[in-house]
Amino acid sequence: PHGIGVHVASAPAKTGKDGTFSRGERTGVSTFTVVPAAASGLPVAVVQDPKLQLFGSASGWAFQYAKAASTAKVSGTVTRSDGKTPAVGATVLLKLASAVEVGTLKNAAGTFKAKGLVRRTLVADATGSLRQKYSGGAELSLLPGTYELEAWPGSASPAGEGYTKQTLVVSAGKPASFTVKLSPRATVKGKVLD
């Protein structure tokens, strides 16, 4: 896979056309992170293990995403706090709250399991339907798990619309749709005394 970001420790490297990468690093305990292109639909894969250490020349590292993990097709909409009016331009951040295994890293020290981190940024169109920020697609393929949704009103929203947060449970192979309703904005007034 060409152009995938690979991070060993904290420094990034890009894969070549044949999927290889090379990066100079300090020796010691390391974290290995694979950051796929946003449009790929693949999760970020992270290996954190105290046995994952760099010593001298660390060649022969091979990362493999798990064979097509069961996913679910998910779509959503966002409304203003009245629950009816589309919240045009609202932004929704969707994050997998509990990481699942998405692949393995093999090297001379052994085989390490990678946990998947899913983050998707969605923007509401003129009908309130959520679209993926980078690809424009309305349907997401998501790994099963409990997702955290955070929503902010768009710049064209009335001043009374505010942030909201909720959860979404995705089950493998079960299509789902959800609606996010913005919260009314609260005004806090007070006085500070010395």
Short mmCIF file of C-alpha atoms in Angstrom, two decimals:
data_model
loop_
_atom_site.label_atom_id
_atom_site.label_comp_id
_atom_site.label_asym_id
_atom_site.label_seq_id
_atom_site.Cartn_x
_atom_site.Cartn_y
_atom_site.Cartn_z
CA PRO A 1 0.00 0.00 0.00
CA HIS A 2 1.55 3.23 -1.22
CA GLY A 3 1.55 6.42 0.86
CA ILE A 4 0.45 4.97 4.20
CA GLY A 5 1.93 6.80 7.18
CA VAL A 6 4.01 4.61 9.51
CA HIS A 7 5.19 5.96 12.87
CA VAL A 8 7.87 4.16 14.86
CA ALA A 9 8.27 5.86 18.22
CA SER A 10 7.19 9.41 17.35
CA ALA A 11 8.66 9.98 13.89
CA PRO A 12 6.60 9.44 10.72
CA ALA A 13 7.66 7.72 7.49
CA LYS A 14 5.68 7.08 4.29
CA THR A 15 5.50 3.73 2.54
CA GLY A 16 6.86 3.38 -0.97
CA LYS A 17 4.97 1.94 -3.95
CA ASP A 18 5.84 -1.58 -2.79
CA GLY A 19 4.72 -0.91 0.82
CA THR A 20 8.24 -0.70 2.31
CA PHE A 21 9.40 1.94 4.77
CA SER A 22 12.62 2.97 6.49
CA ARG A 23 13.16 5.31 9.41
CA GLY A 24 16.12 6.05 11.72
CA GLU A 25 15.10 5.81 15.40
CA ARG A 26 16.51 5.75 18.92
CA THR A 27 16.83 2.32 20.52
CA GLY A 28 14.56 1.15 23.33
CA VAL A 29 10.86 0.51 23.88
CA SER A 30 8.77 1.71 20.97
CA THR A 31 5.22 2.28 19.71
CA PHE A 32 4.34 1.31 16.14
CA THR A 33 1.47 3.18 14.43
CA VAL A 34 0.02 2.77 10.93
CA VAL A 35 -2.00 5.74 9.64
CA PRO A 36 -3.90 4.84 6.45
CA ALA A 37 -5.24 7.40 3.97
CA ALA A 38 -8.50 8.96 5.23
CA ALA A 39 -10.49 7.70 2.24
CA SER A 40 -9.39 4.06 2.78
CA GLY A 41 -11.89 3.42 5.57
CA LEU A 42 -9.19 1.52 7.49
CA PRO A 43 -8.64 2.34 11.16
CA VAL A 44 -5.39 3.69 12.57
CA ALA A 45 -3.51 0.65 13.92
CA VAL A 46 -1.40 1.00 17.08
CA VAL A 47 0.99 -1.51 18.67
CA GLN A 48 2.02 -0.66 22.24
CA ASP A 49 3.89 -3.45 23.98
CA PRO A 50 6.88 -3.31 26.35
CA LYS A 51 8.44 -6.19 24.34
CA LEU A 52 8.43 -4.05 21.18
CA GLN A 53 11.97 -2.71 21.35
CA LEU A 54 14.41 -1.27 18.84
CA PHE A 55 18.02 -2.48 18.95
CA GLY A 56 20.60 -1.59 16.29
CA SER A 57 19.25 -2.44 12.85
CA ALA A 58 15.56 -3.37 13.17
CA SER A 59 14.69 -4.80 9.77
CA GLY A 60 12.10 -7.37 8.80
CA TRP A 61 9.13 -5.64 10.36
CA ALA A 62 5.88 -6.62 8.62
CA PHE A 63 2.45 -5.23 9.41
CA GLN A 64 -0.75 -6.88 8.14
CA TYR A 65 -4.30 -5.64 8.63
CA ALA A 66 -6.64 -8.46 9.71
CA LYS A 67 -8.75 -9.96 6.94
CA ALA A 68 -11.87 -7.89 6.43
CA ALA A 69 -13.17 -7.60 9.94
CA SER A 70 -16.96 -7.60 10.17
CA THR A 71 -18.21 -4.07 9.74
CA ALA A 72 -21.58 -2.38 9.61
CA LYS A 73 -22.89 0.25 7.22
CA VAL A 74 -23.87 3.34 9.19
CA SER A 75 -25.42 6.67 8.17
CA GLY A 76 -26.63 9.63 10.16
CA THR A 77 -28.32 13.01 10.32
CA VAL A 78 -28.04 15.99 12.62
CA THR A 79 -30.81 18.37 13.66
CA ARG A 80 -31.01 21.60 15.58
CA SER A 81 -32.15 21.40 19.19
CA ASP A 82 -35.82 21.39 18.07
CA GLY A 83 -35.25 17.84 16.74
CA LYS A 84 -36.72 18.71 13.30
CA THR A 85 -34.73 21.40 11.49
CA PRO A 86 -31.59 20.17 9.67
CA ALA A 87 -28.43 21.52 11.29
CA VAL A 88 -26.73 22.58 8.05
CA GLY A 89 -22.93 22.70 8.36
CA ALA A 90 -22.82 21.01 11.79
CA THR A 91 -19.67 18.97 12.43
CA VAL A 92 -19.78 15.55 14.08
CA LEU A 93 -16.65 13.79 15.34
CA LEU A 94 -17.11 10.04 15.65
CA LYS A 95 -14.53 8.07 17.71
CA LEU A 96 -14.34 4.39 18.61
CA ALA A 97 -14.41 4.43 22.40
CA SER A 98 -13.06 0.88 22.85
CA ALA A 99 -10.22 -0.21 20.56
CA VAL A 100 -10.49 -3.60 18.84
CA GLU A 101 -7.77 -5.76 17.27
CA VAL A 102 -7.23 -4.83 13.62
CA GLY A 103 -3.96 -6.47 12.61
CA THR A 104 -0.55 -7.82 13.58
CA LEU A 105 3.05 -6.66 13.48
CA LYS A 106 5.74 -9.31 13.12
CA ASN A 107 9.45 -8.80 13.69
CA ALA A 108 12.41 -10.66 15.18
CA ALA A 109 11.04 -10.13 18.72
CA GLY A 110 7.69 -11.82 17.96
CA THR A 111 4.14 -11.13 16.87
CA PHE A 112 2.29 -8.15 18.32
CA LYS A 113 -1.43 -7.36 18.13
CA ALA A 114 -2.48 -3.94 16.83
CA LYS A 115 -5.48 -2.12 18.27
CA GLY A 116 -7.62 -0.01 15.97
CA LEU A 117 -8.49 3.60 16.60
CA VAL A 118 -11.33 4.99 14.51
CA ARG A 119 -11.92 8.74 14.10
CA ARG A 120 -14.22 10.12 11.43
CA THR A 121 -15.17 13.76 10.86
CA LEU A 122 -18.62 14.26 9.35
CA VAL A 123 -20.33 17.44 8.14
CA ALA A 124 -24.11 17.96 7.72
CA ASP A 125 -25.31 18.88 4.23
CA ALA A 126 -28.39 21.02 3.36
CA THR A 127 -30.74 18.18 4.42
CA GLY A 128 -28.92 17.47 7.69
CA SER A 129 -27.47 14.22 6.29
CA LEU A 130 -23.96 13.59 7.51
CA ARG A 131 -21.20 13.32 4.91
CA GLN A 132 -17.61 12.22 5.41
CA LYS A 133 -15.45 15.33 5.46
CA TYR A 134 -12.78 14.02 3.09
CA SER A 135 -14.62 11.68 0.72
CA GLY A 136 -18.12 13.20 0.79
CA GLY A 137 -19.68 9.76 1.23
CA ALA A 138 -22.90 9.44 3.23
CA GLU A 139 -22.38 5.84 4.37
CA LEU A 140 -19.63 4.69 6.71
CA SER A 141 -18.26 1.16 7.14
CA LEU A 142 -17.50 0.92 10.84
CA LEU A 143 -15.96 -1.73 13.05
CA PRO A 144 -18.25 -3.03 15.80
CA GLY A 145 -18.01 -1.26 19.14
CA THR A 146 -19.20 1.71 21.15
CA TYR A 147 -18.56 5.04 19.47
CA GLU A 148 -18.51 8.47 21.04
CA LEU A 149 -20.20 11.19 18.97
CA GLU A 150 -19.53 14.87 19.55
CA ALA A 151 -21.42 17.51 17.55
CA TRP A 152 -20.92 21.25 17.10
CA PRO A 153 -23.26 23.65 15.28
CA GLY A 154 -22.17 25.07 11.92
CA SER A 155 -21.32 28.73 11.42
CA ALA A 156 -24.79 29.40 9.94
CA SER A 157 -26.60 27.96 12.99
CA PRO A 158 -28.60 30.29 15.24
CA ALA A 159 -26.84 31.48 18.39
CA GLY A 160 -29.04 29.27 20.58
CA GLU A 161 -27.61 26.00 19.20
CA GLY A 162 -24.86 24.26 21.16
CA TYR A 163 -22.54 21.27 21.53
CA THR A 164 -23.85 17.79 22.27
CA LYS A 165 -22.33 14.40 23.01
CA GLN A 166 -23.80 10.89 22.79
CA THR A 167 -22.84 7.28 22.14
CA LEU A 168 -23.58 4.92 19.27
CA VAL A 169 -23.33 1.12 19.50
CA VAL A 170 -22.42 -0.57 16.20
CA SER A 171 -23.01 -4.32 15.82
CA ALA A 172 -21.13 -6.37 13.21
CA GLY A 173 -23.08 -6.79 9.99
CA LYS A 174 -26.13 -4.81 11.16
CA PRO A 175 -26.82 -1.61 9.18
CA ALA A 176 -27.68 1.33 11.40
CA SER A 177 -28.72 4.94 11.16
CA PHE A 178 -28.60 7.56 13.88
CA THR A 179 -29.72 11.11 14.53
CA VAL A 180 -27.75 13.62 16.54
CA LYS A 181 -29.77 16.45 18.06
CA LEU A 182 -27.81 19.57 19.01
CA SER A 183 -28.34 20.83 22.55
CA PRO A 184 -29.71 24.29 23.25
CA ARG A 185 -26.91 26.62 24.28
CA ALA A 186 -26.96 27.59 27.92
CA THR A 187 -25.97 30.98 29.30
CA VAL A 188 -24.03 31.06 32.53
CA LYS A 189 -24.03 34.26 34.54
CA GLY A 190 -22.30 34.96 37.78
CA LYS A 191 -20.03 37.17 39.76
CA VAL A 192 -16.46 36.64 40.96
CA LEU A 193 -15.69 37.95 44.44
CA ASP A 194 -12.27 38.48 45.96
#
